[in-house]
Amino acid sequence: MIEHKPTFCRICEPLCGMVATVEDGRLVALRPDKEHPLSAGFACQKGIAFTEVQNDPDRVTTPLRRGPNGFEAVTWDEAMTDIAARLSAVLQRHGSGGVGWYMGNPGAFSYAHTFAALLFIKGLGRHGHYFTASSQDTNSRLIASQLLYGVPTSVPIPDLTRTDLLVMMGANPVVSHGSFLTAPRIKDRMHDIVKRGGRVVVVDPRRTETAVAFEWLGIVPDSDSYLLLSLLQVMFSEGLVDVARVSDVADGVQWLRSLSEPFTPEATTTHTGIDPASVRTLARDLVHTERAAIYGRLGTCVGRYGTLTTYLIDAVNLIAGNLDAPGGSVFSSMQTVGQKWQNTMMGVVMRRSRSRKRSRIGGIPSAIGSEPAALMAKEITTPGDRQIKAMFVSAGNPVLSVPNGDELEAAFGTLDLSVALDFYVTETTSRCDYILPVTTMYERDDFPYTFQAFQATPFRQATEAVVAPAGESRSEWDIVDDLARRLGRQVPAFAAFGAARKALSAFGKTLSPRLMIDALVRMSEGGDRFGLRRGGLSLRGLTERHPHGVVVSPHIRTGVLRTAVAYLSRRVQLVHSDIADEVAKLSQSAHPEGFPLRMIGMREPRSENSWMHNSPMLMRGDRRHHALIHVDDAAELAITDGDVVQISSPYGQITVPVTATKDLVAGVVAIPHGWGHKGTGGWQLANRAGGANVNRLTSSEPNDVESMSGMAWLTGVPVRIDKV
Ligand SMILES: Nc1nc2c(c(=O)[nH]1)N[C@H]1C(S)=C(S)[C@@H](COP(=O)(O)OP(=O)(O)OC[C@H]3O[C@@H](n4cnc5c(=O)[nH]c(N)nc54)[C@H](O)[C@@H]3O)O[C@H]1N2
Ligand SMILES: Nc1nc2c(c(=O)[nH]1)N[C@H]1C(S)=C(S)[C@@H](COP(=O)(O)OP(=O)(O)OC[C@H]3O[C@@H](n4cnc5c(=O)[nH]c(N)nc54)[C@H](O)[C@@H]3O)O[C@H]1N2
Ligand code: SF4
Ligand SMILES: [Mo]
């Protein structure tokens, strides 16, 4: 039997609509959904190629245990009995502080997975170590929000469908398809801005695929704070700021003014490489364009001053009069009933956990309850109270994605217990005692909860699983639920969870994350309020009545700042001594001698971080890892295209072939991450493609972790190139 089931892709953030062709219970093809209101027949190559991941002969579909001769298949019961026993021993000897969980990027695309990881690690006790890919991605964004608005979850996004000037810093949506900005067909939406007479300006050290399509302003890596301080300086000194209006909604406008005062465009040009006249013009345009927004993403989050830079991006939006205004930088959200007080409560909890909880190594304050993954290896190897002895990794490949992969790889070898929840044998999972096979996105029901707050057009879609789990695969939730049952007596929170489950089952309900997500949909904008609003949405209503999804409102609501801000004053807080300290640090930071170049990242259209290099469709044309350097630097070093070079930083080195280009600021080297596959088992095609692990060049030293948010330092890393 052949069926065509509407669903959506969950590889990256636009969540494009897909139609899955299922033949006798097997996924045989994926095609873009023409009836999806926003992606409207668009999907990228990765989305289409997912059939090859789903049916990959290298996929792990039975539990694997590592033995002296490599991995061997075991039954679920064997695996879980042993894991529970060993975990129990760790808990007895070391308490919850002996256990860690790292959840990687794909975890954020499954609400049940996120719940599972949190239930597990927080349920074990107060001292468990929780890490996520967020400390390599976005914690600086979240901490800037916490400072400004009192809560990490109030993250403004550009009002893409209405803006007339979009300044993009450190983002390359033509390749990435947008991040912290869920907008299917984002390239078309940006072209719409130009079509209605507006502009898109891309501030980036590389003339990226996005910069080529719009306007490029080249910048020296990791110098964005200087540019932003100058924009503020110009706005204040030229009297462009409506101080009374801004002071109505924010505290500390004069403080910000003094902070930015020394940073004239003439003073910052040596750092940024941007001429003063361009800075002045940009500042004026941001103020005078009725609908303008400045947006920063990965490139501005992963420098040494990610929190400061992100704070300044929002400050520029605020000072220019563009925050919470149509076409400006706006707060999208599900508009749940009682949102204002939910935010207030959340703000209190987050601020308390931040002031109380610091990482054992490095003393970094907790960022939304998580620790810096860059310090994970040291948390495993450094003796003492709360040393990690048992580690769980779900949906992550930290050996490739986190600074100093070699150190982490070695650290895994010292653990009493290591368990991966994944469907591939990877550079990380191959180091674990167990690999527990999980369901893919098409084998689970879903509602993209994490991305609701970033929707450029408020939209809802939910999906049921389109195929049954392959082999013996199980969902992350079922795995954690099983472990919680086995540890029930020992862990009070799990015992309480078990009791609640029992109580609910008496009413014919299953205690699962689905129950909570359904409640959320029902109580938010467009929801059915549990029957009080006829025709409103519920999770089931979404899948049954709106299989292609539904737009709940044509635009993001504005005028919501007092709800977005969680401080009781309901006013944006600009004054923070940590921010002043970071500004002071800016001028002190020097680069080490002997490393004249700066390394930046580069995402590729046919890669998704480290995990799609085993798809033949995506690896066509003998794709290989390579770095880009500027033609002038290549000439100086007598390097020609295709030469294999050694790239060294103060922290490590790699060898990789290079290509010379004019599309870079001179002195910059761009290297994609997610390569460096190795090993004999596991993903065979990926292993053959090999490449180098760029995170051998990045630092896992506590001093190199951004002190406010625990972010890994991934851009602007000093490097040197030598011919080999
Ligand atoms: N095809 C593809 N799509 C993806 C992914 C993928 O691996 N492949 N990964 C997904 C993930 S996990 C994420 S988080 C998103 C990220 O999506 P984006 O936020 O769009 O990030 P990138 O594509 O990495 O683009 C970051 C840009 O910042 C620039 N940059 C580097 N350093 C600096 C700097 O100091 N200042 C400035 N102004 N710019 C700088 C880089 O040159 C690069 O063009 O993409 C997602 N989408
Ligand atoms: N130098 C440098 N380093 C970077 C970056 C950079 O730009 N430069 N980018 C950073 C960013 S933004 C990110 S998000 C991280 C990503 O880093 P990670 O999240 O640590 O790694 P991924 O490569 O995304 O690996 C995802 C893993 O999840 C598995 N997987 C896929 N779907 C599922 C699922 O549904 N369930 C489970 N359990 N497993 C699944 C895949 O098989 C794969 O093993 O990398 C970061 N590292
Ligand atoms: S752009 Fe992202 S969400 Fe859309 S099809 Fe491609 S991988 Fe999937
Ligand atoms: Mo990411």
Tab-separated table of N, CA, C and O in Angstrom, residues 367-412:
chain	number	residue	atom	x	y	z
A	367	ALA	N	23.732	28.872	32.633
A	367	ALA	CA	22.958	29.549	31.587
A	367	ALA	C	21.758	28.672	31.276
A	367	ALA	O	21.922	27.552	30.814
A	368	ILE	N	20.576	29.179	31.511
A	368	ILE	CA	19.327	28.406	31.470
A	368	ILE	C	19.536	26.977	31.988
A	368	ILE	O	19.166	25.990	31.360
A	369	GLY	N	20.151	26.905	33.156
A	369	GLY	CA	20.290	25.610	33.825
A	369	GLY	C	21.358	24.705	33.240
A	369	GLY	O	21.453	23.537	33.600
A	370	SER	N	22.185	25.212	32.328
A	370	SER	CA	23.192	24.338	31.730
A	370	SER	C	24.598	24.889	31.924
A	370	SER	O	24.792	26.064	32.215
A	371	GLU	N	25.569	23.987	31.754
A	371	GLU	CA	26.979	24.334	31.962
A	371	GLU	C	27.705	24.392	30.614
A	371	GLU	O	27.227	23.839	29.640
A	372	PRO	N	28.887	25.010	30.585
A	372	PRO	CA	29.626	25.098	29.322
A	372	PRO	C	30.144	23.731	28.867
A	372	PRO	O	30.909	23.083	29.586
A	373	ALA	N	29.751	23.320	27.668
A	373	ALA	CA	30.216	22.027	27.155
A	373	ALA	C	31.714	22.043	26.857
A	373	ALA	O	32.358	20.991	26.845
A	374	ALA	N	32.284	23.222	26.673
A	374	ALA	CA	33.730	23.307	26.436
A	374	ALA	C	34.503	22.781	27.641
A	374	ALA	O	35.660	22.384	27.517
A	375	LEU	N	33.857	22.772	28.796
A	375	LEU	CA	34.549	22.328	30.018
A	375	LEU	C	34.177	20.895	30.404
A	375	LEU	O	34.602	20.394	31.441
A	376	MET	N	33.400	20.242	29.550
A	376	MET	CA	32.904	18.888	29.857
A	376	MET	C	34.060	17.911	30.107
A	376	MET	O	34.027	17.132	31.062
A	377	ALA	N	35.088	17.962	29.263
A	377	ALA	CA	36.198	17.015	29.432
A	377	ALA	C	36.855	17.216	30.795
A	377	ALA	O	37.143	16.235	31.508
A	378	LYS	N	37.062	18.452	31.169
A	378	LYS	CA	37.706	18.715	32.467
A	378	LYS	C	36.786	18.341	33.630
A	378	LYS	O	37.258	17.944	34.692
A	379	GLU	N	35.472	18.464	33.429
A	379	GLU	CA	34.532	18.033	34.467
A	379	GLU	C	34.623	16.509	34.654
A	379	GLU	O	34.330	15.996	35.729
A	380	ILE	N	35.012	15.817	33.601
A	380	ILE	CA	35.130	14.354	33.683
A	380	ILE	C	36.481	13.954	34.306
A	380	ILE	O	36.559	13.013	35.085
A	381	THR	N	37.529	14.703	33.980
A	381	THR	CA	38.869	14.236	34.382
A	381	THR	C	39.401	14.883	35.658
A	381	THR	O	40.370	14.382	36.232
A	382	THR	N	38.814	16.001	36.102
A	382	THR	CA	39.354	16.672	37.288
A	382	THR	C	38.785	16.045	38.559
A	382	THR	O	37.566	16.085	38.777
A	383	PRO	N	39.637	15.455	39.400
A	383	PRO	CA	39.144	14.797	40.608
A	383	PRO	C	38.497	15.783	41.565
A	383	PRO	O	38.788	16.982	41.523
A	384	GLY	N	37.641	15.255	42.425
A	384	GLY	CA	37.002	16.087	43.440
A	384	GLY	C	35.510	15.836	43.499
A	384	GLY	O	34.977	15.010	42.749
A	385	ASP	N	34.875	16.573	44.399
A	385	ASP	CA	33.435	16.493	44.539
A	385	ASP	C	32.783	16.868	43.204
A	385	ASP	O	33.241	17.776	42.526
A	386	ARG	N	31.728	16.193	42.827
A	386	ARG	CA	30.980	16.448	41.587
A	386	ARG	C	31.761	16.094	40.318
A	386	ARG	O	31.406	16.545	39.229
A	387	GLN	N	32.817	15.298	40.443
A	387	GLN	CA	33.490	14.830	39.225
A	387	GLN	C	32.543	13.892	38.475
A	387	GLN	O	31.948	12.996	39.084
A	388	ILE	N	32.425	14.083	37.164
A	388	ILE	CA	31.495	13.244	36.385
A	388	ILE	C	32.072	11.844	36.206
A	388	ILE	O	33.211	11.684	35.769
A	389	LYS	N	31.244	10.847	36.543
A	389	LYS	CA	31.648	9.441	36.410
A	389	LYS	C	30.780	8.699	35.398
A	389	LYS	O	31.174	7.653	34.891
A	390	ALA	N	29.577	9.217	35.187
A	390	ALA	CA	28.666	8.595	34.207
A	390	ALA	C	28.146	9.680	33.282
A	390	ALA	O	27.742	10.747	33.732
A	391	MET	N	28.192	9.404	31.977
A	391	MET	CA	27.843	10.433	31.008
A	391	MET	C	26.843	9.874	29.996
A	391	MET	O	27.013	8.769	29.485
A	392	PHE	N	25.802	10.653	29.727
A	392	PHE	CA	24.828	10.317	28.685
A	392	PHE	C	24.947	11.361	27.583
A	392	PHE	O	25.064	12.551	27.869
A	393	VAL	N	24.941	10.903	26.343
A	393	VAL	CA	24.990	11.835	25.206
A	393	VAL	C	23.812	11.517	24.296
A	393	VAL	O	23.703	10.393	23.807
A	394	SER	N	22.935	12.491	24.112
A	394	SER	CA	21.818	12.255	23.192
A	394	SER	C	21.880	13.265	22.060
A	394	SER	O	22.084	14.456	22.284
A	395	ALA	N	21.733	12.792	20.842
A	395	ALA	CA	21.679	13.660	19.663
A	395	ALA	C	22.836	14.646	19.593
A	395	ALA	O	22.648	15.803	19.242
A	396	GLY	N	24.009	14.188	19.951
A	396	GLY	CA	25.150	15.094	19.878
A	396	GLY	C	26.408	14.360	19.454
A	396	GLY	O	26.526	13.146	19.627
A	397	ASN	N	27.321	15.119	18.891
A	397	ASN	CA	28.623	14.568	18.507
A	397	ASN	C	29.710	15.500	19.026
A	397	ASN	O	30.470	16.095	18.261
A	398	PRO	N	29.778	15.656	20.363
A	398	PRO	CA	30.669	16.675	20.934
A	398	PRO	C	32.152	16.475	20.616
A	398	PRO	O	32.895	17.453	20.643
A	399	VAL	N	32.561	15.257	20.289
A	399	VAL	CA	33.978	15.088	19.930
A	399	VAL	C	34.307	15.959	18.713
A	399	VAL	O	35.416	16.487	18.595
A	400	LEU	N	33.322	16.172	17.835
A	400	LEU	CA	33.555	17.073	16.699
A	400	LEU	C	33.027	18.487	16.924
A	400	LEU	O	33.501	19.429	16.295
A	401	SER	N	32.045	18.658	17.808
A	401	SER	CA	31.376	19.959	17.859
A	401	SER	C	31.838	20.870	18.988
A	401	SER	O	31.489	22.037	19.024
A	402	VAL	N	32.613	20.321	19.913
A	402	VAL	CA	33.002	21.077	21.089
A	402	VAL	C	34.521	21.314	21.034
A	402	VAL	O	35.253	20.476	20.509
A	403	PRO	N	35.011	22.467	21.556
A	403	PRO	CA	36.456	22.703	21.531
A	403	PRO	C	37.261	21.530	22.094
A	403	PRO	O	36.839	20.909	23.077
A	404	ASN	N	38.380	21.280	21.460
A	404	ASN	CA	39.328	20.270	21.929
A	404	ASN	C	38.730	18.870	21.981
A	404	ASN	O	38.662	18.233	23.042
A	405	GLY	N	38.313	18.395	20.820
A	405	GLY	CA	37.720	17.067	20.704
A	405	GLY	C	38.620	15.950	21.199
A	405	GLY	O	38.133	14.960	21.749
A	406	ASP	N	39.924	16.100	21.017
A	406	ASP	CA	40.845	15.041	21.446
A	406	ASP	C	40.788	14.835	22.950
A	406	ASP	O	40.777	13.713	23.452
A	407	GLU	N	40.732	15.963	23.661
A	407	GLU	CA	40.669	15.900	25.123
A	407	GLU	C	39.386	15.194	25.564
A	407	GLU	O	39.393	14.353	26.475
A	408	LEU	N	38.290	15.502	24.873
A	408	LEU	CA	37.005	14.914	25.240
A	408	LEU	C	36.994	13.416	24.938
A	408	LEU	O	36.513	12.607	25.732
A	409	GLU	N	37.557	13.078	23.781
A	409	GLU	CA	37.621	11.674	23.395
A	409	GLU	C	38.369	10.869	24.462
A	409	GLU	O	37.914	9.812	24.896
A	410	ALA	N	39.487	11.402	24.898
A	410	ALA	CA	40.281	10.718	25.928
A	410	ALA	C	39.500	10.657	27.239
A	410	ALA	O	39.509	9.633	27.933
A	411	ALA	N	38.808	11.735	27.576
A	411	ALA	CA	38.064	11.780	28.832
A	411	ALA	C	36.982	10.701	28.879
A	411	ALA	O	36.767	10.060	29.913
A	412	PHE	N	36.322	10.470	27.746
A	412	PHE	CA	35.271	9.449	27.720
A	412	PHE	C	35.810	8.082	28.129
A	412	PHE	O	35.100	7.296	28.755
